Coordinates of N, CA and C in Angstrom, one line a residue:
Chain A
G1 N -7.5 68.6 42.7 CA -7.4 67.1 42.6 C -7.4 66.7 41.1
N2 N -7.3 65.4 40.9 CA -7.2 64.9 39.5 C -8.6 64.9 38.9
S3 N -8.7 65.1 37.6 CA -10.0 65.2 36.9 C -9.8 64.9 35.5
V4 N -10.9 64.5 34.8 CA -11.0 64.2 33.4 C -12.1 64.9 32.8
T5 N -11.9 65.6 31.7 CA -12.9 66.3 31.0 C -13.1 65.8 29.6
Q6 N -14.3 65.4 29.2 CA -14.6 64.9 27.9 C -15.6 65.9 27.2
M7 N -15.5 65.8 25.9 CA -16.5 66.5 25.1 C -17.9 66.0 25.3
E8 N -18.9 66.9 25.3 CA -20.2 66.5 25.6 C -20.8 65.9 24.3
G9 N -21.7 65.0 24.5 CA -22.4 64.3 23.4 C -23.9 64.8 23.4
P10 N -24.7 64.1 22.6 CA -24.2 62.9 21.8 C -23.5 63.4 20.5
V11 N -22.6 62.5 20.1 CA -22.0 62.7 18.8 C -22.7 61.7 17.8
T12 N -23.2 62.3 16.7 CA -23.9 61.6 15.8 C -23.2 61.6 14.4
L13 N -22.9 60.4 13.9 CA -22.1 60.3 12.7 C -22.8 59.3 11.8
S14 N -22.5 59.4 10.5 CA -22.9 58.4 9.5 C -21.8 57.3 9.5
E15 N -22.3 56.1 9.1 CA -21.3 55.0 9.0 C -20.2 55.3 8.1
E16 N -19.0 54.9 8.5 CA -17.7 55.1 7.7 C -17.2 56.5 8.0
A17 N -17.8 57.3 8.8 CA -17.2 58.7 9.1 C -16.1 58.5 10.0
F18 N -15.3 59.6 10.1 CA -14.1 59.7 11.0 C -14.6 60.2 12.4
L19 N -14.1 59.5 13.4 CA -14.5 59.8 14.8 C -13.4 60.4 15.6
T20 N -13.6 61.5 16.3 CA -12.8 62.0 17.3 C -13.6 62.3 18.6
I21 N -13.2 61.8 19.7 CA -13.8 62.2 21.0 C -12.7 62.8 21.8
N22 N -12.8 64.1 22.2 CA -11.7 64.7 22.9 C -11.8 64.4 24.4
C23 N -10.6 64.3 25.0 CA -10.4 64.0 26.4 C -9.2 64.7 26.9
T24 N -9.3 65.5 27.9 CA -8.2 66.2 28.6 C -8.2 65.8 30.0
Y25 N -7.1 65.9 30.7 CA -7.0 65.5 32.1 C -6.2 66.5 32.9
T26 N -6.4 66.5 34.2 CA -5.6 67.2 35.2 C -5.1 66.2 36.2
A27 N -3.8 66.1 36.4 CA -3.3 65.1 37.3 C -2.0 65.5 37.8
T28 N -1.7 65.1 39.0 CA -0.3 65.2 39.6 C 0.4 63.8 39.3
G29 N 1.7 63.9 39.2 CA 2.4 62.6 39.0 C 2.2 62.1 37.6
Y30 N 2.2 60.8 37.4 CA 2.2 60.2 36.1 C 1.1 59.2 36.0
P31 N -0.1 59.7 35.6 CA -1.3 58.8 35.6 C -1.2 57.9 34.4
S32 N -1.9 56.8 34.5 CA -2.2 56.0 33.3 C -3.6 56.4 32.8
L33 N -3.8 56.3 31.5 CA -5.0 56.8 30.8 C -5.7 55.7 30.1
F34 N -7.0 55.7 30.1 CA -7.8 54.7 29.5 C -9.0 55.2 28.8
W35 N -9.5 54.4 27.9 CA -10.8 54.6 27.3 C -11.6 53.3 27.6
Y36 N -12.8 53.5 28.2 CA -13.7 52.4 28.4 C -15.0 52.6 27.6
V37 N -15.6 51.5 27.2 CA -16.8 51.6 26.3 C -18.0 50.9 27.1
Q38 N -19.1 51.5 27.0 CA -20.3 50.9 27.6 C -21.4 50.7 26.5
Y39 N -21.7 49.5 26.2 CA -22.8 49.2 25.2 C -24.1 49.2 26.0
P40 N -25.2 49.5 25.3 CA -26.5 49.6 26.0 C -26.8 48.4 26.9
G41 N -27.1 48.7 28.1 CA -27.5 47.7 29.1 C -26.4 46.9 29.6
E42 N -25.2 47.2 29.4 CA -24.0 46.5 29.8 C -23.1 47.3 30.8
G43 N -22.2 46.6 31.4 CA -21.2 47.3 32.2 C -20.1 47.8 31.3
L44 N -19.1 48.4 31.9 CA -18.0 49.0 31.1 C -17.0 48.0 30.7
Q45 N -16.4 48.2 29.5 CA -15.3 47.3 29.1 C -14.1 48.2 28.7
L46 N -12.9 47.7 29.0 CA -11.7 48.4 28.7 C -11.5 48.4 27.1
L47 N -11.4 49.6 26.5 CA -11.2 49.6 25.1 C -9.7 49.7 24.7
L48 N -9.0 50.6 25.4 CA -7.6 50.7 25.2 C -7.0 51.5 26.3
K49 N -5.6 51.5 26.4 CA -5.0 52.1 27.5 C -3.6 52.6 27.1
A50 N -3.0 53.5 27.9 CA -1.7 54.0 27.7 C -1.1 54.3 29.1
T51 N 0.1 53.9 29.4 CA 0.6 54.0 30.7 C 1.7 55.0 30.9
K52 N 2.2 55.6 29.7 CA 3.2 56.6 29.8 C 3.1 57.5 28.6
A53 N 3.8 58.7 28.8 CA 3.7 59.7 27.7 C 4.2 59.2 26.4
D54 N 3.5 59.6 25.3 CA 3.7 59.2 23.9 C 3.3 57.8 23.6
D55 N 2.8 57.0 24.6 CA 2.3 55.7 24.3 C 1.0 55.9 23.4
K56 N 0.8 54.9 22.5 CA -0.4 54.9 21.7 C -1.1 53.6 22.1
G57 N -2.4 53.7 22.5 CA -3.2 52.6 22.7 C -4.1 52.3 21.5
S58 N -4.3 51.1 21.2 CA -5.2 50.8 20.1 C -5.9 49.5 20.3
N59 N -7.1 49.4 19.7 CA -7.9 48.2 19.8 C -9.2 48.4 18.9
K60 N -9.5 47.4 18.2 CA -10.7 47.4 17.3 C -10.8 48.6 16.4
G61 N -9.7 49.1 15.9 CA -9.6 50.2 15.0 C -9.6 51.6 15.7
F62 N -9.8 51.6 17.0 CA -9.7 52.8 17.8 C -8.3 53.1 18.2
E63 N -7.9 54.3 18.3 CA -6.6 54.7 18.8 C -6.6 55.9 19.7
A64 N -5.7 56.0 20.6 CA -5.5 57.2 21.4 C -4.1 57.3 21.8
T65 N -3.5 58.6 21.8 CA -2.1 58.8 22.1 C -2.0 59.6 23.4
Y66 N -1.2 59.2 24.3 CA -1.0 59.9 25.6 C -0.1 61.1 25.3
R67 N -0.7 62.3 25.3 CA 0.0 63.6 25.1 C 0.2 64.3 26.4
K68 N 1.4 64.2 27.0 CA 1.7 64.9 28.2 C 1.7 66.4 28.1
E69 N 2.2 66.9 26.9 CA 2.4 68.3 26.7 C 1.1 69.0 26.6
T70 N 0.1 68.3 26.1 CA -1.3 68.9 26.0 C -2.2 68.3 27.0
T71 N -1.8 67.4 27.9 CA -2.6 66.7 28.8 C -3.9 66.2 28.2
S72 N -3.7 65.4 27.1 CA -4.8 65.0 26.3 C -4.7 63.5 25.9
F73 N -5.8 62.9 25.6 CA -5.9 61.5 25.3 C -7.1 61.3 24.4
H74 N -7.1 61.9 23.2 CA -8.2 61.9 22.3 C -8.4 60.5 21.7
L75 N -9.7 60.1 21.6 CA -10.0 58.8 20.9 C -10.4 59.1 19.5
E76 N -9.8 58.2 18.6 CA -10.0 58.4 17.2 C -10.3 57.0 16.5
K77 N -11.1 57.1 15.5 CA -11.3 55.9 14.6 C -11.6 56.4 13.2
G78 N -10.9 55.7 12.3 CA -11.0 56.2 10.9 C -12.3 56.0 10.2
S79 N -13.1 54.9 10.6 CA -14.3 54.6 9.9 C -15.2 53.9 10.9
V80 N -16.2 54.6 11.4 CA -17.1 54.0 12.4 C -18.2 53.1 11.8
Q81 N -18.6 52.2 12.6 CA -19.7 51.3 12.2 C -20.9 51.5 13.1
V82 N -22.0 51.0 12.7 CA -23.2 51.1 13.5 C -23.0 50.4 14.9
S83 N -22.3 49.4 14.9 CA -22.0 48.6 16.1 C -21.1 49.3 17.1
D84 N -20.5 50.5 16.7 CA -19.7 51.3 17.6 C -20.6 52.2 18.4
S85 N -21.9 52.3 18.2 CA -22.8 53.1 19.0 C -22.7 52.6 20.4
A86 N -22.4 53.5 21.3 CA -22.1 53.2 22.7 C -21.8 54.5 23.4
V87 N -21.6 54.4 24.7 CA -21.0 55.5 25.5 C -19.6 55.3 25.8
Y88 N -18.7 56.3 25.6 CA -17.3 56.1 25.7 C -16.8 57.0 26.9
F89 N -16.1 56.4 27.8 CA -15.6 57.1 29.0 C -14.0 57.1 28.9
C90 N -13.5 58.3 29.1 CA -12.1 58.5 29.3 C -11.8 58.4 30.8
A91 N -10.7 57.9 31.2 CA -10.5 57.7 32.7 C -9.0 57.7 32.9
L92 N -8.6 58.0 34.2 CA -7.2 58.0 34.6 C -7.1 57.3 35.9
S93 N -5.9 56.7 36.1 CA -5.6 56.1 37.4 C -4.3 56.7 37.8
E94 N -4.1 56.8 39.1 CA -2.9 57.4 39.6 C -1.8 56.3 39.9
G95 N -0.8 56.3 39.0 CA 0.2 55.3 39.2 C -0.3 53.9 39.2
D96 N 0.0 53.2 40.3 CA -0.4 51.8 40.4 C -1.8 51.6 41.0
S97 N -2.5 52.7 41.2 CA -3.8 52.6 41.8 C -4.9 52.2 40.8
S98 N -4.8 51.1 40.3 CA -5.8 50.7 39.2 C -7.2 50.5 39.7
Y99 N -7.3 50.4 41.1 CA -8.7 50.2 41.6 C -9.3 51.6 41.9
K100 N -8.7 52.7 41.6 CA -9.2 54.0 41.9 C -9.2 54.8 40.6
L101 N -10.1 54.5 39.7 CA -10.2 55.2 38.4 C -11.0 56.5 38.6
I102 N -10.6 57.5 37.9 CA -11.4 58.8 37.8 C -11.9 58.9 36.4
F103 N -13.2 59.0 36.3 CA -13.8 59.0 35.0 C -14.3 60.4 34.5
G104 N -14.3 60.5 33.2 CA -14.9 61.7 32.6 C -16.4 61.4 32.6
S105 N -17.2 62.3 32.1 CA -18.7 62.2 32.2 C -19.2 61.3 31.1
G106 N -18.4 60.9 30.2 CA -18.9 60.0 29.1 C -19.4 60.8 27.9
T107 N -19.2 60.2 26.7 CA -19.7 60.7 25.5 C -20.5 59.7 24.7
R108 N -21.7 60.0 24.4 CA -22.6 59.0 23.7 C -22.3 59.1 22.2
L109 N -22.0 58.1 21.5 CA -21.8 58.0 20.1 C -23.0 57.3 19.4
L110 N -23.6 57.9 18.5 CA -24.7 57.3 17.7 C -24.2 57.3 16.2
V111 N -24.2 56.1 15.7 CA -23.7 55.9 14.3 C -24.9 55.5 13.5
R112 N -25.3 56.3 12.5 CA -26.4 56.0 11.6 C -26.0 55.2 10.4
P113 N -26.8 54.2 9.9 CA -26.5 53.5 8.7 C -26.4 54.4 7.5
Chain Z
N1 N -15.4 31.0 33.7 CA -15.4 32.1 34.6 C -16.6 33.0 34.4
A2 N -17.3 33.3 35.4 CA -18.5 34.2 35.3 C -18.0 35.6 35.4
G3 N -16.8 35.9 35.8 CA -16.3 37.3 35.9 C -16.8 38.0 37.1
V4 N -17.3 39.2 37.0 CA -17.9 39.9 38.1 C -19.5 39.9 37.9
T5 N -20.1 39.4 39.0 CA -21.6 39.3 39.0 C -22.2 40.2 40.0
Q6 N -23.3 40.7 39.7 CA -24.0 41.6 40.6 C -25.5 41.2 40.7
T7 N -26.0 41.3 41.9 CA -27.5 41.1 42.1 C -28.0 42.1 43.1
P8 N -29.2 42.6 43.0 CA -30.1 42.3 41.8 C -29.8 43.2 40.6
K9 N -30.4 43.0 39.5 CA -30.3 43.9 38.4 C -31.1 45.2 38.5
F10 N -32.2 45.1 39.1 CA -33.1 46.2 39.4 C -33.6 46.2 40.8
Q11 N -33.8 47.3 41.4 CA -34.4 47.4 42.7 C -35.1 48.7 42.9
V12 N -36.3 48.7 43.5 CA -37.0 49.9 43.9 C -37.1 49.9 45.4
L13 N -36.7 51.0 46.1 CA -36.8 51.1 47.5 C -37.6 52.3 47.9
K14 N -38.1 52.3 49.1 CA -38.8 53.5 49.6 C -37.7 54.2 50.5
T15 N -37.9 55.5 50.6 CA -37.0 56.3 51.5 C -36.9 55.7 52.9
G16 N -35.7 55.5 53.4 CA -35.5 55.0 54.7 C -35.3 53.5 54.8
Q17 N -35.6 52.8 53.7 CA -35.3 51.4 53.7 C -33.8 51.1 53.6
S18 N -33.4 49.9 54.0 CA -32.1 49.5 53.8 C -32.0 48.3 52.9
M19 N -30.9 48.1 52.3 CA -30.7 46.9 51.4 C -29.2 46.7 51.1
T20 N -28.9 45.6 50.6 CA -27.5 45.2 50.3 C -27.4 44.9 48.8
L21 N -26.5 45.5 48.1 CA -26.2 45.1 46.7 C -25.0 44.1 46.8
Q22 N -25.2 43.0 46.1 CA -24.2 42.0 46.1 C -23.3 42.1 44.9
C23 N -22.0 41.7 45.2 CA -21.0 41.7 44.1 C -20.1 40.5 44.4
A24 N -19.8 39.7 43.4 CA -18.9 38.6 43.5 C -18.1 38.5 42.3
Q25 N -16.8 38.0 42.5 CA -15.9 37.8 41.4 C -15.2 36.5 41.6
D26 N -15.0 35.8 40.5 CA -14.3 34.4 40.5 C -13.0 34.4 39.9
M27 N -12.3 35.6 39.8 CA -11.0 35.7 39.2 C -9.9 35.8 40.2
N28 N -10.2 35.6 41.5 CA -9.2 35.7 42.5 C -8.5 37.1 42.6
H29 N -9.3 38.1 42.2 CA -8.7 39.5 42.2 C -8.6 40.0 43.6
E30 N -7.5 40.7 43.9 CA -7.3 41.3 45.2 C -8.2 42.6 45.4
Y31 N -8.2 43.4 44.3 CA -8.9 44.7 44.4 C -10.3 44.6 43.9
M32 N -11.2 45.3 44.7 CA -12.6 45.4 44.3 C -13.1 46.8 44.6
S33 N -14.0 47.3 43.8 CA -14.5 48.7 43.9 C -15.9 48.8 43.6
W34 N -16.6 49.8 44.2 CA -18.0 50.2 43.9 C -18.0 51.6 43.3
Y35 N -18.7 51.7 42.2 CA -18.9 53.0 41.6 C -20.4 53.3 41.5
R36 N -20.8 54.5 41.4 CA -22.1 54.9 41.0 C -22.1 55.7 39.7
Q37 N -23.1 55.5 38.8 CA -23.1 56.2 37.6 C -24.3 57.1 37.5
D38 N -24.1 58.3 37.4 CA -25.2 59.3 37.3 C -25.1 60.1 36.0
P39 N -26.3 60.4 35.4 CA -26.2 61.1 34.1 C -25.4 62.4 34.1
G40 N -24.5 62.5 33.1 CA -23.6 63.6 33.0 C -22.5 63.7 34.0
M41 N -22.3 62.7 34.8 CA -21.3 62.7 35.8 C -20.3 61.5 35.7
G42 N -20.4 60.7 34.7 CA -19.5 59.6 34.7 C -19.7 58.6 35.9
L43 N -18.7 57.9 36.2 CA -18.7 57.0 37.3 C -17.9 57.6 38.5
R44 N -18.4 57.5 39.7 CA -17.7 58.0 40.8 C -17.5 56.9 41.8
L45 N -16.3 56.9 42.4 CA -15.9 55.8 43.3 C -16.5 56.0 44.7
I46 N -17.2 54.9 45.2 CA -17.9 55.0 46.5 C -17.0 54.4 47.6
H47 N -16.6 53.2 47.4 CA -15.7 52.5 48.3 C -14.8 51.5 47.5
Y48 N -13.7 51.1 48.1 CA -12.9 50.2 47.5 C -12.2 49.3 48.5
S49 N -11.6 48.2 48.0 CA -10.9 47.2 48.9 C -9.7 46.7 48.2
V50 N -8.6 46.6 48.9 CA -7.4 46.1 48.3 C -7.1 44.7 48.8
G51 N -8.0 44.1 49.6 CA -7.9 42.7 50.0 C -8.9 42.4 51.1
A52 N -9.0 41.1 51.3 CA -10.0 40.7 52.4 C -9.6 41.4 53.7
G53 N -10.7 42.0 54.3 CA -10.5 42.6 55.6 C -10.1 44.1 55.5
I54 N -9.9 44.6 54.3 CA -9.3 46.0 54.1 C -10.3 46.7 53.2
T55 N -10.9 47.8 53.7 CA -11.7 48.7 52.9 C -11.3 50.1 53.1
D56 N -11.7 51.0 52.2 CA -11.4 52.4 52.3 C -12.5 53.2 51.5
Q57 N -12.6 54.5 51.8 CA -13.6 55.3 51.2 C -13.0 55.9 49.9
G58 N -14.0 56.1 49.0 CA -13.7 56.7 47.7 C -14.2 58.1 47.7
E59 N -14.7 58.6 46.6 CA -15.1 60.0 46.4 C -16.4 60.3 47.1
V60 N -17.3 59.4 47.1 CA -18.7 59.6 47.5 C -19.2 58.5 48.5
P61 N -18.6 58.4 49.7 CA -18.9 57.2 50.5 C -20.1 57.4 51.4
N62 N -20.6 58.7 51.6 CA -21.7 58.9 52.6 C -22.9 58.1 52.3
G63 N -23.5 57.4 53.3 CA -24.7 56.7 53.1 C -24.5 55.2 52.7
Y64 N -23.3 54.8 52.6 CA -22.9 53.5 52.1 C -21.9 52.8 53.1
N65 N -22.1 51.5 53.3 CA -21.1 50.8 54.0 C -20.6 49.6 53.2
V66 N -19.4 49.1 53.4 CA -18.9 47.9 52.8 C -18.2 47.1 53.7
S67 N -18.0 45.8 53.4 CA -17.1 44.9 54.1 C -16.5 44.0 53.1
R68 N -15.4 43.4 53.5 CA -14.8 42.4 52.6 C -14.3 41.2 53.5
S69 N -15.1 40.3 53.7 CA -14.8 39.2 54.6 C -14.1 38.0 53.7
T70 N -14.3 38.0 52.4 CA -13.7 37.0 51.6 C -13.1 37.7 50.4
T71 N -12.2 37.1 49.6 CA -11.7 37.6 48.4 C -12.8 37.8 47.4
E72 N -13.7 36.9 47.4 CA -14.7 36.8 46.3 C -15.8 37.9 46.4
D73 N -16.2 38.2 47.6 CA -17.4 39.0 47.8 C -17.2 40.4 48.3
F74 N -17.9 41.4 47.8 CA -17.8 42.8 48.3 C -19.1 43.4 48.2
P75 N -20.0 43.2 49.2 CA -21.3 43.8 49.3 C -21.3 45.2 49.6
L76 N -22.3 46.0 49.1 CA -22.5 47.4 49.3 C -23.8 47.6 50.1
R77 N -23.8 48.2 51.2 CA -25.0 48.3 52.0 C -25.5 49.8 52.0
L78 N -26.7 50.0 51.8 CA -27.4 51.3 51.9 C -28.1 51.2 53.3
L79 N -27.7 52.1 54.2 CA -28.2 52.0 55.5 C -29.7 52.5 55.7
S80 N -29.9 53.7 55.0 CA -31.2 54.3 55.0 C -31.4 55.0 53.7
A81 N -32.0 54.4 52.7 CA -32.0 54.9 51.4 C -32.6 56.3 51.2
A82 N -32.0 57.1 50.4 CA -32.5 58.4 50.1 C -32.7 58.6 48.6
P83 N -33.6 59.4 48.1 CA -33.8 59.6 46.7 C -32.5 60.0 45.9
S84 N -31.5 60.7 46.6 CA -30.3 61.0 46.0 C -29.4 59.8 45.7
Q85 N -29.8 58.6 46.2 CA -29.0 57.4 45.9 C -29.6 56.7 44.7
T86 N -30.6 57.2 44.1 CA -31.1 56.7 42.8 C -30.0 56.8 41.8
S87 N -29.6 55.6 41.3 CA -28.4 55.6 40.4 C -28.2 54.2 39.8
V88 N -27.2 54.0 39.0 CA -26.8 52.7 38.6 C -25.5 52.4 39.3
Y89 N -25.4 51.3 39.9 CA -24.2 50.9 40.7 C -23.4 49.8 40.0
F90 N -22.1 50.1 39.9 CA -21.2 49.1 39.2 C -20.2 48.6 40.2
C91 N -19.9 47.3 40.2 CA -18.9 46.7 41.0 C -17.8 46.4 40.0
A92 N -16.5 46.5 40.4 CA -15.4 46.2 39.5 C -14.3 45.5 40.3
S93 N -13.5 44.7 39.7 CA -12.4 44.0 40.3 C -11.1 44.1 39.4
S94 N -10.0 44.0 40.0 CA -8.7 43.9 39.3 C -7.7 43.2 40.1
S95 N -6.7 42.7 39.5 CA -5.6 42.0 40.2 C -4.5 42.9 40.6
R96 N -3.7 42.5 41.5 CA -2.5 43.2 41.9 C -1.3 42.6 41.3
R97 N -0.5 43.4 40.5 CA 0.7 42.9 39.9 C 1.8 43.8 40.4
G98 N 3.0 43.6 39.7 CA 4.1 44.3 40.1 C 4.0 45.8 39.8
R99 N 4.8 46.5 40.4 CA 4.8 48.0 40.2 C 5.1 48.3 38.8
G100 N 4.3 49.3 38.3 CA 4.4 49.7 36.9 C 3.5 49.0 35.9
A101 N 2.9 47.9 36.4 CA 2.0 47.1 35.5 C 0.6 47.6 35.7
Y102 N -0.1 47.8 34.6 CA -1.5 48.2 34.7 C -2.4 46.9 34.8
N103 N -3.3 47.0 35.7 CA -4.2 45.9 36.0 C -5.7 46.3 35.6
E104 N -6.2 45.8 34.5 CA -7.5 46.2 34.0 C -8.5 45.9 35.0
Q105 N -9.4 46.9 35.1 CA -10.6 46.7 36.0 C -11.7 46.0 35.1
F106 N -12.3 45.0 35.7 CA -13.4 44.2 35.1 C -14.7 44.7 35.8
F107 N -15.7 45.1 35.0 CA -16.9 45.6 35.6 C -18.0 44.6 35.5
G108 N -18.9 44.6 36.5 CA -20.1 43.8 36.5 C -21.2 44.5 35.7
P109 N -22.3 43.9 35.5 CA -23.4 44.4 34.6 C -24.2 45.6 35.2
G110 N -24.0 45.8 36.5 CA -24.7 46.9 37.1 C -26.0 46.6 37.8
T111 N -26.3 47.4 38.8 CA -27.6 47.3 39.5 C -28.3 48.7 39.4
R112 N -29.5 48.7 38.8 CA -30.2 50.0 38.7 C -31.1 50.1 39.9
L113 N -30.9 51.2 40.7 CA -31.6 51.4 42.0 C -32.4 52.6 41.9
T114 N -33.7 52.5 42.2 CA -34.6 53.7 42.3 C -35.1 53.8 43.8
V115 N -34.9 55.0 44.3 CA -35.4 55.3 45.7 C -36.5 56.3 45.6
L116 N -37.7 55.9 46.0 CA -38.9 56.7 45.9 C -39.1 57.6 47.2

């Protein structure tokens, strides 16, 4: 079946450091890929998305590129801030099934001043 | 717009008790889903609905019932609570658009449930 694998956390960085959170997936067909962010005590919010191969999603300085050849969707940010501290989830949906997301286990990011 | 609302925020149950987690959305979304979040496992889909009167099972449906009598509401019922159902529960909704368009899921703030 379809699945998403994320790097384990926590990831601890100093402010202004470069961030990479790895995400790989297994899927049949042509999934859409997403990064969701969960701030402490809150629900999940969509951070960025990509719906086909080679698409780059971007938002708030975060980027991720849909790599079909490596089945990856790694999240990157050039300079993290303390306010980026949160849990990040990689997810996929099968085609138009936007109500049936498959999530990775989440990666906690801690950014120190 | 309030978006997706969930009640209660916290709940403690004893084994064998039943309860209903409430979820409502005011965005006129056709799709609604329930997920549970457990440490190290991400979110897993419990049940979902593609419209009023239509529900289906997700990845982990055992021990839970749902119904969708209106577009706005999608309650989740625990029939006989077990410690394994201790988790954080999230409700989400999204709209139905044309083929090929992605419809963002909007999540509620969650309900933290503890079963003793």
